């Protein structure tokens, strides 16, 4: 059976990582039997999760997992979409991954209160005398990554402008449809639920959550996707 390596339910979400949620939903959409395993991070080929073990074939990265499923199992995540909508769906996914994601990372790791009730739990296995040093080191690296990527260079006011526009665009694209590109879920919905759902979590205080919450259709979408695809997912507070 295929194995998906995950962090596990955290922060009221199916998984701490929106990329893991995306990968798991892709497996659900494709109807593939799988099991999850929380012990794989130290062996992750790219140093991050998710990755899968499919009968000995290791595939890391959520998008490469999608391509693997399409290639090996012949499953078309965008069946029924026109070529134009296929292209739009792919670009929409990448906008969420390259925009929303970094604001979630910044809110979780750089805000002291959010860090204390979230990512700080990732360091529980480290002995106390060393733990604060490890936390400071990782948080400093993340701040450096955010600065290099660009998100860390925005003022709070500039971020609010960008996030307001991003949430509005997502809400307008969804409209009154049950899924982002029609009446059936496609590959983009795996990404949309992973990233919009992660940002909408009430566990953390963040500007993006407030912007998403101002759009009832986005909040209804997140709740609907949770019911349809992750009804039995736990809501643990730590990994």
mmCIF file of C-alpha atoms in Angstrom:
data_model
loop_
_atom_site.group_PDB
_atom_site.id
_atom_site.type_symbol
_atom_site.label_atom_id
_atom_site.label_comp_id
_atom_site.label_asym_id
_atom_site.label_seq_id
_atom_site.Cartn_x
_atom_site.Cartn_y
_atom_site.Cartn_z
ATOM 1 C CA UNK A 1 0.000 0.000 0.000
ATOM 2 C CA UNK A 2 1.157 3.536 -0.750
ATOM 3 C CA UNK A 3 2.505 5.445 2.269
ATOM 4 C CA UNK A 4 2.176 9.201 2.704
ATOM 5 C CA UNK A 5 4.607 10.749 5.170
ATOM 6 C CA UNK A 6 2.975 13.515 7.186
ATOM 7 C CA UNK A 7 3.376 15.667 10.285
ATOM 8 C CA UNK A 8 -0.078 14.704 11.551
ATOM 9 C CA UNK A 9 -3.154 16.684 12.621
ATOM 10 C CA UNK A 10 -2.265 19.960 14.304
ATOM 11 C CA UNK A 11 -3.789 23.334 15.101
ATOM 12 C CA UNK A 12 -7.297 22.060 14.326
ATOM 13 C CA UNK A 13 -6.161 21.140 10.797
ATOM 14 C CA UNK A 14 -5.797 17.752 9.063
ATOM 15 C CA UNK A 15 -2.047 18.415 9.023
ATOM 16 C CA UNK A 16 0.327 21.150 10.138
ATOM 17 C CA UNK A 17 1.545 21.558 6.542
ATOM 18 C CA UNK A 18 -0.777 22.758 3.764
ATOM 19 C CA UNK A 19 1.434 20.871 1.308
ATOM 20 C CA UNK A 20 0.722 17.625 3.155
ATOM 21 C CA UNK A 21 -3.017 18.382 3.145
ATOM 22 C CA UNK A 22 -2.789 18.998 -0.584
ATOM 23 C CA UNK A 23 -1.005 15.693 -1.192
ATOM 24 C CA UNK A 24 -3.447 13.725 0.939
ATOM 25 C CA UNK A 25 -6.428 15.239 -0.826
ATOM 26 C CA UNK A 26 -4.883 14.354 -4.189
ATOM 27 C CA UNK A 27 -4.720 10.732 -3.038
ATOM 28 C CA UNK A 28 -8.356 10.930 -1.954
ATOM 29 C CA UNK A 29 -9.435 12.460 -5.264
ATOM 30 C CA UNK A 30 -7.609 9.732 -7.176
ATOM 31 C CA UNK A 31 -9.228 7.051 -5.023
ATOM 32 C CA UNK A 32 -5.897 5.453 -4.146
ATOM 33 C CA UNK A 33 -5.581 3.377 -0.956
ATOM 34 C CA UNK A 34 -2.885 4.773 1.317
ATOM 35 C CA UNK A 35 -1.660 4.920 4.877
ATOM 36 C CA UNK A 36 -0.052 7.833 6.690
ATOM 37 C CA UNK A 37 3.189 7.718 8.650
ATOM 38 C CA UNK A 38 4.435 10.500 10.939
ATOM 39 C CA UNK A 39 7.935 9.134 11.394
ATOM 40 C CA UNK A 40 9.469 10.035 8.038
ATOM 41 C CA UNK A 41 10.722 13.596 8.425
ATOM 42 C CA UNK A 42 14.316 12.642 9.227
ATOM 43 C CA UNK A 43 14.475 10.605 6.019
ATOM 44 C CA UNK A 44 12.706 13.117 3.768
ATOM 45 C CA UNK A 45 14.606 13.234 0.445
ATOM 46 C CA UNK A 46 14.252 17.007 0.117
ATOM 47 C CA UNK A 47 14.369 17.711 3.838
ATOM 48 C CA UNK A 48 10.650 18.460 4.018
ATOM 49 C CA UNK A 49 7.245 16.805 3.875
ATOM 50 C CA UNK A 50 5.248 15.408 2.191
ATOM 51 C CA UNK A 51 6.703 12.494 0.316
ATOM 52 C CA UNK A 52 5.300 9.108 -0.609
ATOM 53 C CA UNK A 53 6.593 5.575 -0.826
ATOM 54 C CA UNK A 54 4.733 3.865 -3.653
ATOM 55 C CA UNK A 55 5.892 0.247 -3.698
ATOM 56 C CA UNK A 56 9.482 1.339 -3.157
ATOM 57 C CA UNK A 57 9.358 4.376 -5.428
ATOM 58 C CA UNK A 58 9.968 7.510 -3.368
ATOM 59 C CA UNK A 59 8.396 10.732 -4.609
ATOM 60 C CA UNK A 60 8.951 13.983 -2.696
ATOM 61 C CA UNK A 61 7.086 17.289 -3.161
ATOM 62 C CA UNK A 62 3.296 17.626 -3.397
ATOM 63 C CA UNK A 63 3.308 18.708 -7.041
ATOM 64 C CA UNK A 64 5.638 15.872 -8.049
ATOM 65 C CA UNK A 65 3.307 13.512 -6.176
ATOM 66 C CA UNK A 66 0.473 14.767 -8.364
ATOM 67 C CA UNK A 67 2.508 14.203 -11.522
ATOM 68 C CA UNK A 68 3.415 10.711 -10.293
ATOM 69 C CA UNK A 69 -0.249 9.833 -9.754
ATOM 70 C CA UNK A 70 -1.155 11.122 -13.198
ATOM 71 C CA UNK A 71 1.670 9.209 -14.844
ATOM 72 C CA UNK A 72 1.490 5.901 -12.986
ATOM 73 C CA UNK A 73 -2.252 5.611 -12.441
ATOM 74 C CA UNK A 74 -3.545 7.555 -15.425
ATOM 75 C CA UNK A 75 -5.752 9.745 -13.262
ATOM 76 C CA UNK A 76 -6.741 13.126 -14.677
ATOM 77 C CA UNK A 77 -7.334 15.560 -11.827
ATOM 78 C CA UNK A 78 -8.724 18.141 -14.235
ATOM 79 C CA UNK A 79 -11.026 15.912 -16.259
ATOM 80 C CA UNK A 80 -13.876 17.971 -17.655
ATOM 81 C CA UNK A 81 -12.003 21.273 -17.614
ATOM 82 C CA UNK A 82 -11.445 23.154 -20.836
ATOM 83 C CA UNK A 83 -7.818 23.858 -21.827
ATOM 84 C CA UNK A 84 -8.304 27.452 -20.685
ATOM 85 C CA UNK A 85 -9.568 26.362 -17.272
ATOM 86 C CA UNK A 86 -6.792 23.803 -16.929
ATOM 87 C CA UNK A 87 -4.260 26.573 -17.388
ATOM 88 C CA UNK A 88 -6.081 28.896 -15.007
ATOM 89 C CA UNK A 89 -6.371 26.155 -12.374
ATOM 90 C CA UNK A 90 -2.641 25.458 -12.494
ATOM 91 C CA UNK A 91 -1.738 29.130 -12.180
ATOM 92 C CA UNK A 92 -4.243 29.560 -9.332
ATOM 93 C CA UNK A 93 -2.532 26.728 -7.438
ATOM 94 C CA UNK A 94 0.868 28.330 -7.831
ATOM 95 C CA UNK A 95 -0.443 31.719 -6.706
ATOM 96 C CA UNK A 96 -1.684 30.157 -3.476
ATOM 97 C CA UNK A 97 1.563 28.277 -2.914
ATOM 98 C CA UNK A 98 3.812 31.229 -3.660
ATOM 99 C CA UNK A 99 1.755 33.978 -1.996
ATOM 100 C CA UNK A 100 -0.600 32.782 0.735
ATOM 101 C CA UNK A 101 1.887 30.216 1.994
ATOM 102 C CA UNK A 102 4.614 32.691 2.926
ATOM 103 C CA UNK A 103 2.229 34.901 4.855
ATOM 104 C CA UNK A 104 1.107 31.854 6.851
ATOM 105 C CA UNK A 105 4.737 30.957 7.546
ATOM 106 C CA UNK A 106 5.484 34.493 8.688
ATOM 107 C CA UNK A 107 2.432 34.652 10.945
ATOM 108 C CA UNK A 108 3.152 31.288 12.567
ATOM 109 C CA UNK A 109 6.907 31.615 13.045
ATOM 110 C CA UNK A 110 7.626 35.320 13.445
ATOM 111 C CA UNK A 111 4.771 36.356 15.720
ATOM 112 C CA UNK A 112 5.787 35.408 19.272
ATOM 113 C CA UNK A 113 2.271 34.526 20.453
ATOM 114 C CA UNK A 114 1.537 32.410 17.383
ATOM 115 C CA UNK A 115 4.881 30.677 17.679
ATOM 116 C CA UNK A 116 4.273 29.813 21.330
ATOM 117 C CA UNK A 117 0.951 28.122 20.612
ATOM 118 C CA UNK A 118 2.033 26.498 17.377
ATOM 119 C CA UNK A 119 5.509 25.776 15.993
ATOM 120 C CA UNK A 120 7.097 25.791 19.457
ATOM 121 C CA UNK A 121 5.564 22.339 19.918
ATOM 122 C CA UNK A 122 7.794 21.003 17.132
ATOM 123 C CA UNK A 123 10.796 21.320 19.465
ATOM 124 C CA UNK A 124 9.427 19.287 22.367
ATOM 125 C CA UNK A 125 11.849 16.423 21.799
ATOM 126 C CA UNK A 126 14.881 18.719 22.218
ATOM 127 C CA UNK A 127 16.222 18.902 25.808
ATOM 128 C CA UNK A 128 15.294 22.126 27.563
ATOM 129 C CA UNK A 129 18.783 23.698 27.902
ATOM 130 C CA UNK A 130 19.231 23.473 24.120
ATOM 131 C CA UNK A 131 15.623 24.031 23.051
ATOM 132 C CA UNK A 132 15.557 27.868 23.215
ATOM 133 C CA UNK A 133 18.770 28.035 21.183
ATOM 134 C CA UNK A 134 17.360 25.673 18.548
ATOM 135 C CA UNK A 135 14.127 27.666 18.364
ATOM 136 C CA UNK A 136 15.974 30.970 17.979
ATOM 137 C CA UNK A 137 18.246 29.509 15.297
ATOM 138 C CA UNK A 138 15.380 28.131 13.198
ATOM 139 C CA UNK A 139 13.269 31.274 13.578
ATOM 140 C CA UNK A 140 16.242 33.387 12.469
ATOM 141 C CA UNK A 141 16.680 31.185 9.393
ATOM 142 C CA UNK A 142 12.996 31.511 8.557
ATOM 143 C CA UNK A 143 13.129 35.291 8.875
ATOM 144 C CA UNK A 144 16.094 35.262 6.505
ATOM 145 C CA UNK A 145 14.171 33.102 4.020
ATOM 146 C CA UNK A 146 11.156 35.412 4.200
ATOM 147 C CA UNK A 147 13.367 38.429 3.585
ATOM 148 C CA UNK A 148 15.047 36.768 0.602
ATOM 149 C CA UNK A 149 11.699 35.622 -0.798
ATOM 150 C CA UNK A 150 10.247 39.111 -0.384
ATOM 151 C CA UNK A 151 7.350 38.662 2.016
ATOM 152 C CA UNK A 152 9.509 39.738 4.953
ATOM 153 C CA UNK A 153 10.224 43.081 3.297
ATOM 154 C CA UNK A 154 6.608 44.326 3.355
ATOM 155 C CA UNK A 155 5.291 46.616 6.069
ATOM 156 C CA UNK A 156 2.163 45.389 7.901
ATOM 157 C CA UNK A 157 0.108 47.935 5.981
ATOM 158 C CA UNK A 158 1.482 46.729 2.652
ATOM 159 C CA UNK A 159 0.812 43.121 3.589
ATOM 160 C CA UNK A 160 -2.780 43.944 4.477
ATOM 161 C CA UNK A 161 -3.269 45.532 1.053
ATOM 162 C CA UNK A 162 -1.874 42.504 -0.741
ATOM 163 C CA UNK A 163 -3.775 39.961 1.347
ATOM 164 C CA UNK A 164 -7.036 41.853 0.974
ATOM 165 C CA UNK A 165 -6.640 41.737 -2.797
ATOM 166 C CA UNK A 166 -5.635 38.066 -2.738
ATOM 167 C CA UNK A 167 -8.586 36.960 -0.612
ATOM 168 C CA UNK A 168 -10.951 39.023 -2.733
ATOM 169 C CA UNK A 169 -9.609 37.436 -5.924
ATOM 170 C CA UNK A 170 -10.088 33.930 -4.498
ATOM 171 C CA UNK A 171 -13.618 34.776 -3.379
ATOM 172 C CA UNK A 172 -14.489 36.200 -6.789
ATOM 173 C CA UNK A 173 -13.066 33.157 -8.565
ATOM 174 C CA UNK A 174 -15.074 30.791 -6.349
ATOM 175 C CA UNK A 175 -18.299 32.785 -6.585
ATOM 176 C CA UNK A 176 -21.290 30.599 -5.760
ATOM 177 C CA UNK A 177 -19.760 27.418 -7.190
ATOM 178 C CA UNK A 178 -19.188 24.433 -4.886
ATOM 179 C CA UNK A 179 -15.607 24.110 -6.167
ATOM 180 C CA UNK A 180 -13.234 26.594 -7.716
ATOM 181 C CA UNK A 181 -13.586 25.466 -11.314
ATOM 182 C CA UNK A 182 -17.042 23.973 -11.483
ATOM 183 C CA UNK A 183 -19.361 21.397 -9.987
ATOM 184 C CA UNK A 184 -16.680 18.762 -9.343
ATOM 185 C CA UNK A 185 -13.393 19.095 -7.440
ATOM 186 C CA UNK A 186 -10.214 19.280 -9.500
ATOM 187 C CA UNK A 187 -6.526 19.363 -8.684
ATOM 188 C CA UNK A 188 -6.673 23.031 -7.764
ATOM 189 C CA UNK A 189 -9.161 22.290 -5.000
ATOM 190 C CA UNK A 190 -6.586 20.104 -3.236
ATOM 191 C CA UNK A 191 -4.267 23.112 -3.138
ATOM 192 C CA UNK A 192 -7.059 25.576 -2.345
ATOM 193 C CA UNK A 193 -8.268 23.642 0.664
ATOM 194 C CA UNK A 194 -4.728 23.056 1.891
ATOM 195 C CA UNK A 195 -3.708 26.693 1.759
ATOM 196 C CA UNK A 196 -6.954 28.618 2.284
ATOM 197 C CA UNK A 197 -7.946 26.182 5.017
ATOM 198 C CA UNK A 198 -4.572 26.578 6.715
ATOM 199 C CA UNK A 199 -4.772 30.365 6.584
ATOM 200 C CA UNK A 200 -8.371 30.365 7.848
ATOM 201 C CA UNK A 201 -7.564 28.374 10.997
ATOM 202 C CA UNK A 202 -8.741 30.256 14.107
ATOM 203 C CA UNK A 203 -5.820 28.771 16.034
ATOM 204 C CA UNK A 204 -3.555 31.598 14.898
ATOM 205 C CA UNK A 205 -3.873 35.347 14.753
ATOM 206 C CA UNK A 206 -3.048 36.556 11.257
ATOM 207 C CA UNK A 207 -4.101 39.241 8.808
ATOM 208 C CA UNK A 208 -4.766 36.691 6.067
ATOM 209 C CA UNK A 209 -7.254 34.849 8.249
ATOM 210 C CA UNK A 210 -9.152 38.075 8.837
ATOM 211 C CA UNK A 211 -9.313 38.790 5.112
ATOM 212 C CA UNK A 212 -10.523 35.269 4.298
ATOM 213 C CA UNK A 213 -13.098 35.434 7.088
ATOM 214 C CA UNK A 214 -14.598 38.547 5.472
ATOM 215 C CA UNK A 215 -15.741 36.362 2.537
ATOM 216 C CA UNK A 216 -18.552 33.968 3.580
ATOM 217 C CA UNK A 217 -18.153 31.860 0.443
ATOM 218 C CA UNK A 218 -14.506 31.093 1.246
ATOM 219 C CA UNK A 219 -15.340 30.117 4.821
ATOM 220 C CA UNK A 220 -18.228 27.954 3.623
ATOM 221 C CA UNK A 221 -15.898 26.335 1.080
ATOM 222 C CA UNK A 222 -13.341 25.438 3.750
ATOM 223 C CA UNK A 223 -16.037 23.946 5.993
ATOM 224 C CA UNK A 224 -17.553 21.995 3.093
ATOM 225 C CA UNK A 225 -14.223 20.553 1.975
ATOM 226 C CA UNK A 226 -13.427 19.511 5.534
ATOM 227 C CA UNK A 227 -16.748 17.673 5.770
ATOM 228 C CA UNK A 228 -16.377 16.006 2.383
ATOM 229 C CA UNK A 229 -12.740 14.939 2.488
ATOM 230 C CA UNK A 230 -11.405 15.150 6.041
ATOM 231 C CA UNK A 231 -14.384 14.474 8.274
ATOM 232 C CA UNK A 232 -12.463 11.898 10.311
ATOM 233 C CA UNK A 233 -9.209 13.863 10.511
ATOM 234 C CA UNK A 234 -8.075 14.471 14.074
ATOM 235 C CA UNK A 235 -7.654 17.929 15.508
ATOM 236 C CA UNK A 236 -4.581 17.434 17.682
ATOM 237 C CA UNK A 237 -2.757 20.508 18.853
ATOM 238 C CA UNK A 238 0.721 19.163 18.286
ATOM 239 C CA UNK A 239 2.644 16.917 15.973
#
